[in-house]
Every structure is written in structure tokens, then in C-alpha cells.
Amino acid sequence: MESPLLQRLALFSRRRYRRIFLVTALLVGVSIYLASRLTFDTDILNLLPRNHQLVKTYRASLEEFGSLDYLLIAVRIPEDAVIDPYESFVQKLADRLQKVQSLERVDYRIGGAEELFKTFLPKSALFLDADAREKLAVKLEDQNLQKRAQELRRLIAMPQSLAMKGLLQLDPLGLSEIYWNRLKGSAAGMKVDWGSEYLLSKDRRMLLILALPAKPPQNVDFSKRLVDEMNEQIAAVKAEWPQLNGSGLRAAPEVLLGGRYVIAVGDESLIRRDVFINVFTSMLGVLLLFLLAFRRIGTLVYAFIPLSCGLILTFGLAALFMPQLSAATSGVAALLIGLGIDFVIVSYARYIEERQRGKSLNEALSRMNGSSGRAVVVGAVTSAATFFAFGVTDFTGLYQMGFLTGTGILVCMVAVLFLLPAMLARSEDRHKQGRRAPRLYLHGFGSARLIRACIEHPRTVLGAGFLVSAAAAIGALGLEFEDSVKAMRPAGNQGVLVREEVAERFGSGFDHMMLVLTGDSSEEVIRLVDRAVKGAEQLVERGVLNGYDAVTSIIPPLASQEEALQWLRTESTGRLDTTRIRGSFATALTAAGLRPEPFAAGLDILQEALSRTEPISLADFDETPATRKLIERYILHRDDVWKSVVFLYPPAKTWRREPPPEAVQLAEELGPHAVLTGANVVSKFLRERVLRDAVTAATLGFVLVTILLWIDFGRLRETLLTLAPLSMGIVLMLGGMAMLNISMNFMNIFVTTMIIGIGVDYGVHMMHRHREMKNATNAERIDGLVETGKAIVLAALSTVVGFGSLSLSHYPGLRSMGLVAILGAVSTGAVAITVLPAYLAMRMKKQS
């Protein structure tokens, strides 16, 4: 059946091709301008459903209690190096960075330690449990005070005593070792060397500067300028290294930039590189394939111009509707090239066939658009419908990719229907002006013999197809699902590598869970924290968790504080008599050859600690910026809501796919004001959500395709026959994935929906040709199926080449999409030229 409308369109393009070229050029020019304004969102978390409460909680928790939005500036220290010059280097660099307008805050010291000592030592007694209180009382006995005085003399005589002098004066009795475990690891959630004022790792091999930029990392232009500016500042300070290092024997320090800003710059560069590589390799591949199939260099124009115009117009439209694209859309160009070339191949192959039969230009163009063009429209609409079915998912990247690809398919279809007849008409007019008419040819790559063999032995082909499909279906049961979001990120990004190294050295890992607690007041939320901590302690005892971290590390539970206060009151005239302690220690210092006066401030702090009468509250932490920073690690007050977090640490390399059930139960027992979140919590949700969305999208796509085909053919039987290659091809694709050990993931699971749109075209073209020749002889019908099969083979190969470029992507998710799509295109194409012709041949024999 031919379409009169498409026939008239072909003849219009034949007569008005100059006007069509002019309008196309204008649209392309406008689209190039619009497309140049597109930007890419490099945040991998933005690929997730943004509006779901669980994901929103996870993102908010990372922003409020994590450190992902810091620019990490790490300075490596060689194994045998003296620390002092590197600390001076960090000081110089931090001084310069604090003057940079792009940064709101620069943190590079832990307070320093003296500042934290002055804040915490007066409160220290309230952190102690019964055992620790007993140890404190023993340390304050006269004989132990004498031993401490001798130890002080030894410490002061050490070479590094200058750095320790201030701490020794604040804590002359060395009591911090009793209670300091409560505070260690609390500064920005990191484990640091408390003997340094700087953010120095415990292994003393790295110094860290945490810079808080003024704009978010999603602003890629800002991130680029920021990274460039940081590199300039680092280079300037490196130039001063000989003066800082003294001897100048060592090379300037190795300074590394990490965190989301560096990740954004690196990913944006990779995305743009991927887009270029995908477009270039896809276009080059399909053009070479086109040249090999049609054996004329001139035919490359027929493929290149419609495809290029379709791509440019698509991205121009994208700039109007979604000016910022996600990383997942970097493969759209390759998809459109692989799919759009099918329209050119099928149409041009039909044109060649008609001209070889002696038809005139107008007749050939009418048959090309009217008959094959109708199959092209049906195939394009069904393909676009399956990509538009991605609209059911909340995954931003997949939704954008589906919308953009579906729109692009329709744009490429329109470009082919208008431009291909126009270009063929122009070529014909030039030949009439004296140029030699071209030789028309279509290479079938051996498909003609294969199709004829299948037609001659239909029962064998159908039986083999059934057995292979059954084996593939059994193999597909072994498919696994990779649900790690991190596995979707490209390897080798410096920002990620540096962040991981910082996490390893400073103990600030990203695999913990967060129990987020909310309340109307600080007292309410702290009471909730106390309950959560008791539950976490039980999970640690049972081995479910390795540990936990909460605001109780700097504000002990009220009940334990009351016990400590009662102990202080009871012992104030006995073992904790400050008058006796000061006198005995002064005598011991004099006997050791030390003057008591430098240690008076430390003894005053001790006296304040032993005389404490009120419990610790949040107000105690407003005294200094360092202590405020500590408390903000665990508790925040925003928009009249108090929030606190309890970090839960599962055993290493366990509970990555989902949270421990006991932790989930703990959150439920705490009530509606407690929410458990973390990468493993989100991972479980995504696994369930993506499976649901994938099944929904695939079902919707299949239903839409079925309805569209039924409308086109008007008969259910022919509709089902058209869908047969698609159904069998998907089964073969899944079985091939299992055999090649390709796991399903958040992105390639939607390839099934894509293959519905891609693979259905092959059945559409074959069935349309079969229906078109229903009144022809069997020999003519077979010849028609063979010619269409040759075009299908070329179309499938072009899809393989187009999708093959995705396998070069830096993004693992896109690479897997490319591989799976190749399997799907090969499978559905193979069934369309073997099993379907075999079945049609059986029907023709019965009808004859």
C-alpha cells in the first residue's frame, strides 16, 4: 500500500529542491547557534529521580553533613621529610586562598589544637564513664603527680618540644589521653594528627585544605575558572618553596585538587570528548558502510547531509526545551546516527531498485516515498514512541535521553523524506546537463543467498530459531544486576581519585550510613540522638556495625553527665581536692627542676573541669569558630527545624547493596522523625525503582508499537508477525548478555525498550514489502523480500556501527548500553531476514 501524501511530498521536493535546501540551511544555522549554548550537568547524583523523598533526603544529608561540596586541596609529604616546611607551605597557600573572591571559606587548621583544648578541657570530666573517672582520680594522686613532673621534664627536653609546648602548658598532667578518644575524629569527620595545628593526616603524609567555593559545582563554567585560579595560586606559592624549605634540596610539594568541582570539570571534558568521538566515529563508520554497500563516493552525500541536518536540528530543539543535558545524553548523537541512517538506507535502496527496473525519476521517487517511505514513517513513529516511553521514569538522564532521541528520530525522518528526494532530483538534473548517469548498486553482504536458503528450508529455520530462542531464554535467567551508582562514573577522574585518597588517609569515608533525626528543639533532637546511640551500641555489640559517630562524642548523654556531676560533687573534698592537687604538683615540678608558673593556666582549666556544676549544652560550642565547626558536623538548625545525624559504619565491604535490616528496624523504632539514608539505602531503592520503571517503559513501548502497527496494517495477524522478530531478538539479546557476562545496570536495562523501537523497524520493512507484493507471483515476492532483506542487513549493520561508538565512551553505563544495543540490533535483524521470511514462505506455499 502506498501513501499518496508521501508521493506528493516526493514530487514537491523534486520540483522545489532549491527552496528546500534554502529553508534547511536557515534552520541549520539557527540550530547551530542554539546548540552552542547547551551545557552538561556532570553531577552523577542528578541522574537519579530528583523528586523522590528518599533521594532528596540522601542529597540533603550529603550537603548538610557531608563534605562533597568542598574543594579539596591536598599536599603530599614524602616519607622521610620534615613536616614544618610543608606546614609553612600550607599556611602561605591558605593565606593567598583566603583573598580569592571565588571562595567563601578556607579551612586548613583544626582550631588549632590549643583552641580546642581550651574549649573542651573545662568540660572534660563530663565525658567520663565510671572506669575513666577512676583512672582520672588515680592520675591525680600525689605519687603519680610526681611521676608526671619527671615526664614533663623529659618531654620538654625533646627536639619537638617547641611544637608541643602550648599543649603541655594547657594539659600539664596529661589527662587528655583519658578522654580524648571522645573528640578524636570529630573535626570535619576526619582523623587528624592532634600534635599539629593543621589538618595533618594521622600517618603524617598529607596536609589538607578545605575550600568552600561561592557557587555550586554544577556551574561548570565557574568550576573551570575556579580550578584554573587554584592552579595559579598553587604555582605562585610553589615558587616560594626554596625560601620555605631552607636548604632547597627537596622539590616543591605535590599539590592535588579533588572533590566535586574537579570532578565536574573532568566529567564535562569527558562528556564533550565522548560526544565528539561518538559523532565522529559513528558518522565515519556509517559513511564507510554506506560507501561499501552502494559502491559510489557520491552516495555519501545522500547519507551525510540528511543525518547531519537531523542531528543539528535535534540539538537545536534540545536547547529550547532542556538547555542543560545530563551525562546520559552524550550518547544521543550516536543513537541518532545509527537509527537515522536506516531511513536513508531503506529509501535509497528502494530508489535504486526502481531505477534498475527502468522507472523514471518521478516514478522512482514516488515509489520510494510512497511505499518504502510509508514503512520509514511507521518505523520512525514506532521507534520514537518507544523512546518517548522513557517519560514514565523519574531518572533524569534516561528521561532526557528518551525525549531527545525520540524527537531526533522524527526530525531525521522528516529530513530524509524532504532532503533525499531533493538531492536525487538535483543529481538527476545535473546528469541531464551532460554528466554521465551513475551506476546504481546495493551490496547485500551475502544476505541474498541466506534469505533464499531460509525460504527454501522454512521448517528447518523455524525449528532452529525455536531451539536457539529457548536456550537464550534459559541463559537469560542467570543475568545479574549491577546497582552501584559509583559504577556509572568514568574511571580515572582526578577529582574522584584525590577524594578517595583523602578519605583513606583522613578516615572520612563515603560508605557510611546516616541516621538523620529531626525535632522542634535542640533538646528534643538530642534526646532522640541518645536513643539512637543506645540502639547503635547494641548493633555494634552484635557485630552488625563496626561503630557509630554522633553528637554524643562532644555532648555526652544527659544521664551520663548527671552521673559525672554527682561524682565531682562527692569527690570534691577528697581525691579531687583542687587545693591539694595544685600544691602537690607545684612541689613536684620544683623538685624536677621546672618552674610551676608556666603551667598555671593548665591547672586553672583543670580546676574549672573538676568544679563543673552544669551539664554541657549547645551554647557551650558558640565560643569559637573551631567548636562551632565541630558541632555543625552533627547538628544543624535551619528553617525552625533542628537536625542531627548519627553516622553508622557497617563492616568493611558489606551491606553495599542494601542497609542492614537491623539498622532499618532501629530507624523505624525511633519513629517518624528518624530517617536512614546512605549509598546502600539509595542503591536498594534504585534497584527496585529502576526495575519497575524499565518494565513499565518496555511494556508501554511494546503496547504503543502494537497499537501503531495494528492501525497501520489493520489486521492483528500481520501485526503479530511484524512483532515476531522483535520478540525473538530481545530473548536472544538477553541470552547473549548472560553468555558474555554483561550485567544489567541502571542504564542498559532500558536498552530493552530501545530495542523495541529499533528492532521493530526490520519487521515493519519486511512485512510492508510482503503486503505490497501480495498480487505478484511467488518468484517476484521472493525477489522483493530479498531486496528488502539486503536493506535490512545494511540498516542493522549501520545500527551496530552507530551504537558501537558508545562502547568507546568513558561512562561505563553508556558503554554497556552500546554493547547491549549491538546485541539487540544483530539479534532482531538476524531474525527478520531468516525466521520471518521462512514463515512467510510457508504461508506463500500454502496459498499457492
mmCIF file of C-alpha atoms in Angstrom, residues 289-296 299 302 345 348-353 355-356 438-446 448 787 790 794:
data_model
loop_
_atom_site.group_PDB
_atom_site.id
_atom_site.type_symbol
_atom_site.label_atom_id
_atom_site.label_comp_id
_atom_site.label_asym_id
_atom_site.label_seq_id
_atom_site.Cartn_x
_atom_site.Cartn_y
_atom_site.Cartn_z
ATOM 1 C CA LEU A 289 29.486 1.269 5.391
ATOM 2 C CA PHE A 290 27.317 3.296 3.020
ATOM 3 C CA LEU A 291 30.208 3.542 0.578
ATOM 4 C CA LEU A 292 30.894 -0.186 0.806
ATOM 5 C CA ALA A 293 27.232 -1.035 0.232
ATOM 6 C CA PHE A 294 26.453 1.348 -2.652
ATOM 7 C CA ARG A 295 29.953 1.428 -4.213
ATOM 8 C CA ARG A 296 29.850 5.150 -5.066
ATOM 9 C CA THR A 299 26.202 8.408 -2.412
ATOM 10 C CA TYR A 302 22.800 11.205 0.481
ATOM 11 C CA ILE A 345 19.309 3.076 3.500
ATOM 12 C CA TYR A 348 17.736 4.868 -1.225
ATOM 13 C CA ALA A 349 17.809 1.083 -1.689
ATOM 14 C CA ARG A 350 14.216 1.225 -2.952
ATOM 15 C CA TYR A 351 15.126 4.087 -5.284
ATOM 16 C CA ILE A 352 17.955 2.002 -6.743
ATOM 17 C CA GLU A 353 15.667 -0.991 -7.176
ATOM 18 C CA ARG A 355 15.626 2.752 -11.304
ATOM 19 C CA GLN A 356 17.201 -0.633 -12.127
ATOM 20 C CA PRO A 438 25.708 6.920 -12.174
ATOM 21 C CA ARG A 439 25.761 3.154 -11.886
ATOM 22 C CA LEU A 440 23.362 2.107 -9.136
ATOM 23 C CA TYR A 441 24.294 -0.835 -6.927
ATOM 24 C CA LEU A 442 23.445 -2.284 -3.492
ATOM 25 C CA HIS A 443 25.740 -4.788 -1.772
ATOM 26 C CA GLY A 444 23.811 -7.410 0.188
ATOM 27 C CA PHE A 445 26.794 -8.773 2.180
ATOM 28 C CA GLY A 446 25.698 -12.316 1.384
ATOM 29 C CA ALA A 448 20.524 -12.642 -0.622
ATOM 30 C CA GLU A 787 15.897 -6.854 -1.904
ATOM 31 C CA LYS A 790 19.525 -6.554 1.810
ATOM 32 C CA LEU A 794 22.676 -2.795 5.840
#
